[in-house]
């Protein structure tokens, strides 16, 4: 699938495209220590928070490898724009401490739905959680 804009997209990364991060978006990295991802992000947007997300964040990337961590989803949901996303990043395979079903159940409890899975890197998977359209307040 060759597309013509390949030449001008030297600085973007397919991973950020999969995560839906567009130039200028407000992104928060929560409990995620990932210098590679941070460097990728800085090529695309200046509005990056490491730690507590600012209000009206477009994309939260949240490393959650315990059921306790998944309990923070409702609080993170309050920080994203109505059409924003929370990516829950967790280990896959033998390293996994939470399963997709755990993430989905926690998402539902927090008023979120999952609608996409992306392989984050060799050892981790990520699940995109969004606010259901019916529950989005104006904005």
mmCIF file with all atom_site columns, C-alpha atoms in Angstrom:
data_model
loop_
_atom_site.group_PDB
_atom_site.id
_atom_site.type_symbol
_atom_site.label_atom_id
_atom_site.label_alt_id
_atom_site.label_comp_id
_atom_site.label_asym_id
_atom_site.label_entity_id
_atom_site.label_seq_id
_atom_site.pdbx_PDB_ins_code
_atom_site.Cartn_x
_atom_site.Cartn_y
_atom_site.Cartn_z
_atom_site.occupancy
_atom_site.B_iso_or_equiv
_atom_site.pdbx_formal_charge
_atom_site.auth_seq_id
_atom_site.auth_comp_id
_atom_site.auth_asym_id
_atom_site.auth_atom_id
_atom_site.pdbx_PDB_model_num
ATOM 1   C CA . UNK A 1 1   ? 0.000   0.000   0.000  1.00 0.00 ? 1   UNK A CA 1
ATOM 2   C CA . UNK A 1 2   ? 2.225   2.782   -1.202 1.00 0.00 ? 2   UNK A CA 1
ATOM 3   C CA . UNK A 1 3   ? 0.864   6.236   -0.626 1.00 0.00 ? 3   UNK A CA 1
ATOM 4   C CA . UNK A 1 4   ? 2.192   9.350   -2.289 1.00 0.00 ? 4   UNK A CA 1
ATOM 5   C CA . UNK A 1 5   ? 2.823   11.378  0.852  1.00 0.00 ? 5   UNK A CA 1
ATOM 6   C CA . UNK A 1 6   ? 5.543   8.974   1.992  1.00 0.00 ? 6   UNK A CA 1
ATOM 7   C CA . UNK A 1 7   ? 8.349   11.439  1.236  1.00 0.00 ? 7   UNK A CA 1
ATOM 8   C CA . UNK A 1 8   ? 7.039   14.288  3.325  1.00 0.00 ? 8   UNK A CA 1
ATOM 9   C CA . UNK A 1 9   ? 6.284   12.067  6.311  1.00 0.00 ? 9   UNK A CA 1
ATOM 10  C CA . UNK A 1 10  ? 9.864   11.419  7.300  1.00 0.00 ? 10  UNK A CA 1
ATOM 11  C CA . UNK A 1 11  ? 9.462   12.670  10.854 1.00 0.00 ? 11  UNK A CA 1
ATOM 12  C CA . UNK A 1 12  ? 6.260   10.908  11.753 1.00 0.00 ? 12  UNK A CA 1
ATOM 13  C CA . UNK A 1 13  ? 6.087   7.397   13.116 1.00 0.00 ? 13  UNK A CA 1
ATOM 14  C CA . UNK A 1 14  ? 3.591   4.707   12.224 1.00 0.00 ? 14  UNK A CA 1
ATOM 15  C CA . UNK A 1 15  ? 3.069   4.040   15.942 1.00 0.00 ? 15  UNK A CA 1
ATOM 16  C CA . UNK A 1 16  ? 1.841   7.595   16.558 1.00 0.00 ? 16  UNK A CA 1
ATOM 17  C CA . UNK A 1 17  ? -0.399  7.266   13.512 1.00 0.00 ? 17  UNK A CA 1
ATOM 18  C CA . UNK A 1 18  ? -1.876  4.080   14.971 1.00 0.00 ? 18  UNK A CA 1
ATOM 19  C CA . UNK A 1 19  ? -2.348  5.843   18.301 1.00 0.00 ? 19  UNK A CA 1
ATOM 20  C CA . UNK A 1 20  ? -4.134  8.686   16.523 1.00 0.00 ? 20  UNK A CA 1
ATOM 21  C CA . UNK A 1 21  ? -1.744  11.432  17.669 1.00 0.00 ? 21  UNK A CA 1
ATOM 22  C CA . UNK A 1 22  ? -1.998  14.386  15.314 1.00 0.00 ? 22  UNK A CA 1
ATOM 23  C CA . UNK A 1 23  ? 0.266   17.470  15.222 1.00 0.00 ? 23  UNK A CA 1
ATOM 24  C CA . UNK A 1 24  ? -0.434  19.920  18.033 1.00 0.00 ? 24  UNK A CA 1
ATOM 25  C CA . UNK A 1 25  ? -2.547  17.537  20.089 1.00 0.00 ? 25  UNK A CA 1
ATOM 26  C CA . UNK A 1 26  ? -2.347  17.616  23.874 1.00 0.00 ? 26  UNK A CA 1
ATOM 27  C CA . UNK A 1 27  ? -0.902  14.308  25.019 1.00 0.00 ? 27  UNK A CA 1
ATOM 28  C CA . UNK A 1 28  ? -0.268  12.976  28.518 1.00 0.00 ? 28  UNK A CA 1
ATOM 29  C CA . UNK A 1 29  ? 2.015   10.102  29.472 1.00 0.00 ? 29  UNK A CA 1
ATOM 30  C CA . UNK A 1 30  ? 0.826   8.630   32.754 1.00 0.00 ? 30  UNK A CA 1
ATOM 31  C CA . UNK A 1 31  ? 2.988   6.140   34.665 1.00 0.00 ? 31  UNK A CA 1
ATOM 32  C CA . UNK A 1 32  ? 4.785   5.463   31.392 1.00 0.00 ? 32  UNK A CA 1
ATOM 33  C CA . UNK A 1 33  ? 8.549   5.787   31.332 1.00 0.00 ? 33  UNK A CA 1
ATOM 34  C CA . UNK A 1 34  ? 9.251   5.504   27.625 1.00 0.00 ? 34  UNK A CA 1
ATOM 35  C CA . UNK A 1 35  ? 11.971  7.768   26.238 1.00 0.00 ? 35  UNK A CA 1
ATOM 36  C CA . UNK A 1 36  ? 11.491  6.446   22.701 1.00 0.00 ? 36  UNK A CA 1
ATOM 37  C CA . UNK A 1 37  ? 7.793   7.266   22.652 1.00 0.00 ? 37  UNK A CA 1
ATOM 38  C CA . UNK A 1 38  ? 8.477   10.643  24.232 1.00 0.00 ? 38  UNK A CA 1
ATOM 39  C CA . UNK A 1 39  ? 10.993  11.480  21.513 1.00 0.00 ? 39  UNK A CA 1
ATOM 40  C CA . UNK A 1 40  ? 8.497   10.400  18.831 1.00 0.00 ? 40  UNK A CA 1
ATOM 41  C CA . UNK A 1 41  ? 5.849   12.598  20.419 1.00 0.00 ? 41  UNK A CA 1
ATOM 42  C CA . UNK A 1 42  ? 8.104   15.635  20.632 1.00 0.00 ? 42  UNK A CA 1
ATOM 43  C CA . UNK A 1 43  ? 8.538   15.473  16.862 1.00 0.00 ? 43  UNK A CA 1
ATOM 44  C CA . UNK A 1 44  ? 4.788   15.825  16.496 1.00 0.00 ? 44  UNK A CA 1
ATOM 45  C CA . UNK A 1 45  ? 3.465   18.029  19.285 1.00 0.00 ? 45  UNK A CA 1
ATOM 46  C CA . UNK A 1 46  ? 4.793   20.447  21.897 1.00 0.00 ? 46  UNK A CA 1
ATOM 47  C CA . UNK A 1 47  ? 1.867   19.884  24.264 1.00 0.00 ? 47  UNK A CA 1
ATOM 48  C CA . UNK A 1 48  ? 3.099   16.896  26.230 1.00 0.00 ? 48  UNK A CA 1
ATOM 49  C CA . UNK A 1 49  ? 2.562   16.286  29.918 1.00 0.00 ? 49  UNK A CA 1
ATOM 50  C CA . UNK A 1 50  ? 4.377   13.569  31.824 1.00 0.00 ? 50  UNK A CA 1
ATOM 51  C CA . UNK A 1 51  ? 2.271   12.690  34.832 1.00 0.00 ? 51  UNK A CA 1
ATOM 52  C CA . UNK A 1 52  ? -1.128  14.115  35.721 1.00 0.00 ? 52  UNK A CA 1
ATOM 53  C CA . UNK A 1 53  ? -3.007  14.949  32.495 1.00 0.00 ? 53  UNK A CA 1
ATOM 54  C CA . UNK A 1 54  ? -4.072  18.545  31.988 1.00 0.00 ? 54  UNK A CA 1
ATOM 55  C CA . UNK A 1 55  ? -7.750  19.287  31.334 1.00 0.00 ? 55  UNK A CA 1
ATOM 56  C CA . UNK A 1 56  ? -8.819  18.874  27.699 1.00 0.00 ? 56  UNK A CA 1
ATOM 57  C CA . UNK A 1 57  ? -6.146  16.324  26.866 1.00 0.00 ? 57  UNK A CA 1
ATOM 58  C CA . UNK A 1 58  ? -6.648  14.635  23.486 1.00 0.00 ? 58  UNK A CA 1
ATOM 59  C CA . UNK A 1 59  ? -4.712  11.442  24.109 1.00 0.00 ? 59  UNK A CA 1
ATOM 60  C CA . UNK A 1 60  ? -3.678  9.867   27.408 1.00 0.00 ? 60  UNK A CA 1
ATOM 61  C CA . UNK A 1 61  ? -1.173  7.017   27.209 1.00 0.00 ? 61  UNK A CA 1
ATOM 62  C CA . UNK A 1 62  ? -1.512  5.161   30.494 1.00 0.00 ? 62  UNK A CA 1
ATOM 63  C CA . UNK A 1 63  ? 0.644   2.248   31.592 1.00 0.00 ? 63  UNK A CA 1
ATOM 64  C CA . UNK A 1 64  ? -1.622  0.095   33.736 1.00 0.00 ? 64  UNK A CA 1
ATOM 65  C CA . UNK A 1 65  ? -0.335  -3.288  34.811 1.00 0.00 ? 65  UNK A CA 1
ATOM 66  C CA . UNK A 1 66  ? -2.558  -3.937  37.803 1.00 0.00 ? 66  UNK A CA 1
ATOM 67  C CA . UNK A 1 67  ? -6.244  -3.972  38.628 1.00 0.00 ? 67  UNK A CA 1
ATOM 68  C CA . UNK A 1 68  ? -5.549  -1.163  41.083 1.00 0.00 ? 68  UNK A CA 1
ATOM 69  C CA . UNK A 1 69  ? -4.101  0.958   38.272 1.00 0.00 ? 69  UNK A CA 1
ATOM 70  C CA . UNK A 1 70  ? -7.207  0.341   36.183 1.00 0.00 ? 70  UNK A CA 1
ATOM 71  C CA . UNK A 1 71  ? -9.201  1.949   38.992 1.00 0.00 ? 71  UNK A CA 1
ATOM 72  C CA . UNK A 1 72  ? -7.864  5.345   37.879 1.00 0.00 ? 72  UNK A CA 1
ATOM 73  C CA . UNK A 1 73  ? -9.658  5.283   34.538 1.00 0.00 ? 73  UNK A CA 1
ATOM 74  C CA . UNK A 1 74  ? -12.643 7.346   35.692 1.00 0.00 ? 74  UNK A CA 1
ATOM 75  C CA . UNK A 1 75  ? -10.333 10.080  36.954 1.00 0.00 ? 75  UNK A CA 1
ATOM 76  C CA . UNK A 1 76  ? -8.381  10.067  33.666 1.00 0.00 ? 76  UNK A CA 1
ATOM 77  C CA . UNK A 1 77  ? -11.648 10.146  31.713 1.00 0.00 ? 77  UNK A CA 1
ATOM 78  C CA . UNK A 1 78  ? -12.446 13.493  33.329 1.00 0.00 ? 78  UNK A CA 1
ATOM 79  C CA . UNK A 1 79  ? -9.287  14.955  31.792 1.00 0.00 ? 79  UNK A CA 1
ATOM 80  C CA . UNK A 1 80  ? -9.865  14.068  28.152 1.00 0.00 ? 80  UNK A CA 1
ATOM 81  C CA . UNK A 1 81  ? -11.820 16.015  25.556 1.00 0.00 ? 81  UNK A CA 1
ATOM 82  C CA . UNK A 1 82  ? -15.182 14.422  24.626 1.00 0.00 ? 82  UNK A CA 1
ATOM 83  C CA . UNK A 1 83  ? -13.706 12.761  21.546 1.00 0.00 ? 83  UNK A CA 1
ATOM 84  C CA . UNK A 1 84  ? -10.365 12.044  23.192 1.00 0.00 ? 84  UNK A CA 1
ATOM 85  C CA . UNK A 1 85  ? -8.840  8.661   23.935 1.00 0.00 ? 85  UNK A CA 1
ATOM 86  C CA . UNK A 1 86  ? -7.105  6.832   26.748 1.00 0.00 ? 86  UNK A CA 1
ATOM 87  C CA . UNK A 1 87  ? -4.660  4.184   25.594 1.00 0.00 ? 87  UNK A CA 1
ATOM 88  C CA . UNK A 1 88  ? -4.150  1.589   28.299 1.00 0.00 ? 88  UNK A CA 1
ATOM 89  C CA . UNK A 1 89  ? -0.717  0.062   27.804 1.00 0.00 ? 89  UNK A CA 1
ATOM 90  C CA . UNK A 1 90  ? -0.053  -3.290  29.467 1.00 0.00 ? 90  UNK A CA 1
ATOM 91  C CA . UNK A 1 91  ? 2.287   -6.226  29.124 1.00 0.00 ? 91  UNK A CA 1
ATOM 92  C CA . UNK A 1 92  ? 1.271   -9.074  26.875 1.00 0.00 ? 92  UNK A CA 1
ATOM 93  C CA . UNK A 1 93  ? 2.073   -12.765 26.967 1.00 0.00 ? 93  UNK A CA 1
ATOM 94  C CA . UNK A 1 94  ? 3.799   -14.266 29.992 1.00 0.00 ? 94  UNK A CA 1
ATOM 95  C CA . UNK A 1 95  ? 4.482   -10.813 31.459 1.00 0.00 ? 95  UNK A CA 1
ATOM 96  C CA . UNK A 1 96  ? 0.812   -9.881  31.466 1.00 0.00 ? 96  UNK A CA 1
ATOM 97  C CA . UNK A 1 97  ? -0.605  -8.894  34.855 1.00 0.00 ? 97  UNK A CA 1
ATOM 98  C CA . UNK A 1 98  ? -3.940  -7.667  33.559 1.00 0.00 ? 98  UNK A CA 1
ATOM 99  C CA . UNK A 1 99  ? -5.941  -9.159  30.714 1.00 0.00 ? 99  UNK A CA 1
ATOM 100 C CA . UNK A 1 100 ? -7.919  -7.411  28.011 1.00 0.00 ? 100 UNK A CA 1
ATOM 101 C CA . UNK A 1 101 ? -11.127 -8.461  29.742 1.00 0.00 ? 101 UNK A CA 1
ATOM 102 C CA . UNK A 1 102 ? -9.937  -6.749  32.935 1.00 0.00 ? 102 UNK A CA 1
ATOM 103 C CA . UNK A 1 103 ? -9.250  -3.550  31.019 1.00 0.00 ? 103 UNK A CA 1
ATOM 104 C CA . UNK A 1 104 ? -12.632 -3.741  29.261 1.00 0.00 ? 104 UNK A CA 1
ATOM 105 C CA . UNK A 1 105 ? -14.499 -4.299  32.533 1.00 0.00 ? 105 UNK A CA 1
ATOM 106 C CA . UNK A 1 106 ? -12.692 -1.392  34.212 1.00 0.00 ? 106 UNK A CA 1
ATOM 107 C CA . UNK A 1 107 ? -13.363 0.777   31.167 1.00 0.00 ? 107 UNK A CA 1
ATOM 108 C CA . UNK A 1 108 ? -17.070 0.014   31.287 1.00 0.00 ? 108 UNK A CA 1
ATOM 109 C CA . UNK A 1 109 ? -17.191 0.817   35.004 1.00 0.00 ? 109 UNK A CA 1
ATOM 110 C CA . UNK A 1 110 ? -15.534 4.173   34.243 1.00 0.00 ? 110 UNK A CA 1
ATOM 111 C CA . UNK A 1 111 ? -18.007 5.041   31.496 1.00 0.00 ? 111 UNK A CA 1
ATOM 112 C CA . UNK A 1 112 ? -15.636 4.206   28.658 1.00 0.00 ? 112 UNK A CA 1
ATOM 113 C CA . UNK A 1 113 ? -15.721 1.745   25.782 1.00 0.00 ? 113 UNK A CA 1
ATOM 114 C CA . UNK A 1 114 ? -12.811 0.031   24.069 1.00 0.00 ? 114 UNK A CA 1
ATOM 115 C CA . UNK A 1 115 ? -12.686 0.285   20.295 1.00 0.00 ? 115 UNK A CA 1
ATOM 116 C CA . UNK A 1 116 ? -9.183  -0.489  19.105 1.00 0.00 ? 116 UNK A CA 1
ATOM 117 C CA . UNK A 1 117 ? -6.181  -2.650  19.969 1.00 0.00 ? 117 UNK A CA 1
ATOM 118 C CA . UNK A 1 118 ? -2.671  -1.719  18.860 1.00 0.00 ? 118 UNK A CA 1
ATOM 119 C CA . UNK A 1 119 ? 0.595   -3.515  19.515 1.00 0.00 ? 119 UNK A CA 1
ATOM 120 C CA . UNK A 1 120 ? 2.574   -0.917  21.446 1.00 0.00 ? 120 UNK A CA 1
ATOM 121 C CA . UNK A 1 121 ? 5.968   -2.598  21.233 1.00 0.00 ? 121 UNK A CA 1
ATOM 122 C CA . UNK A 1 122 ? 7.471   -6.078  21.439 1.00 0.00 ? 122 UNK A CA 1
ATOM 123 C CA . UNK A 1 123 ? 6.323   -6.671  24.992 1.00 0.00 ? 123 UNK A CA 1
ATOM 124 C CA . UNK A 1 124 ? 3.244   -4.494  25.368 1.00 0.00 ? 124 UNK A CA 1
ATOM 125 C CA . UNK A 1 125 ? -0.199  -4.105  23.916 1.00 0.00 ? 125 UNK A CA 1
ATOM 126 C CA . UNK A 1 126 ? -2.474  -1.084  24.069 1.00 0.00 ? 126 UNK A CA 1
ATOM 127 C CA . UNK A 1 127 ? -6.239  -0.797  24.127 1.00 0.00 ? 127 UNK A CA 1
ATOM 128 C CA . UNK A 1 128 ? -7.978  2.424   23.129 1.00 0.00 ? 128 UNK A CA 1
ATOM 129 C CA . UNK A 1 129 ? -10.757 3.589   25.429 1.00 0.00 ? 129 UNK A CA 1
ATOM 130 C CA . UNK A 1 130 ? -13.136 6.373   24.462 1.00 0.00 ? 130 UNK A CA 1
ATOM 131 C CA . UNK A 1 131 ? -16.212 8.050   25.885 1.00 0.00 ? 131 UNK A CA 1
ATOM 132 C CA . UNK A 1 132 ? -19.309 6.581   24.197 1.00 0.00 ? 132 UNK A CA 1
ATOM 133 C CA . UNK A 1 133 ? -20.800 9.115   21.785 1.00 0.00 ? 133 UNK A CA 1
ATOM 134 C CA . UNK A 1 134 ? -24.100 9.075   23.670 1.00 0.00 ? 134 UNK A CA 1
ATOM 135 C CA . UNK A 1 135 ? -22.351 10.159  26.882 1.00 0.00 ? 135 UNK A CA 1
ATOM 136 C CA . UNK A 1 136 ? -20.196 12.956  25.438 1.00 0.00 ? 136 UNK A CA 1
ATOM 137 C CA . UNK A 1 137 ? -20.988 16.386  26.737 1.00 0.00 ? 137 UNK A CA 1
ATOM 138 C CA . UNK A 1 138 ? -20.744 19.283  24.334 1.00 0.00 ? 138 UNK A CA 1
ATOM 139 C CA . UNK A 1 139 ? -17.294 20.441  23.390 1.00 0.00 ? 139 UNK A CA 1
#
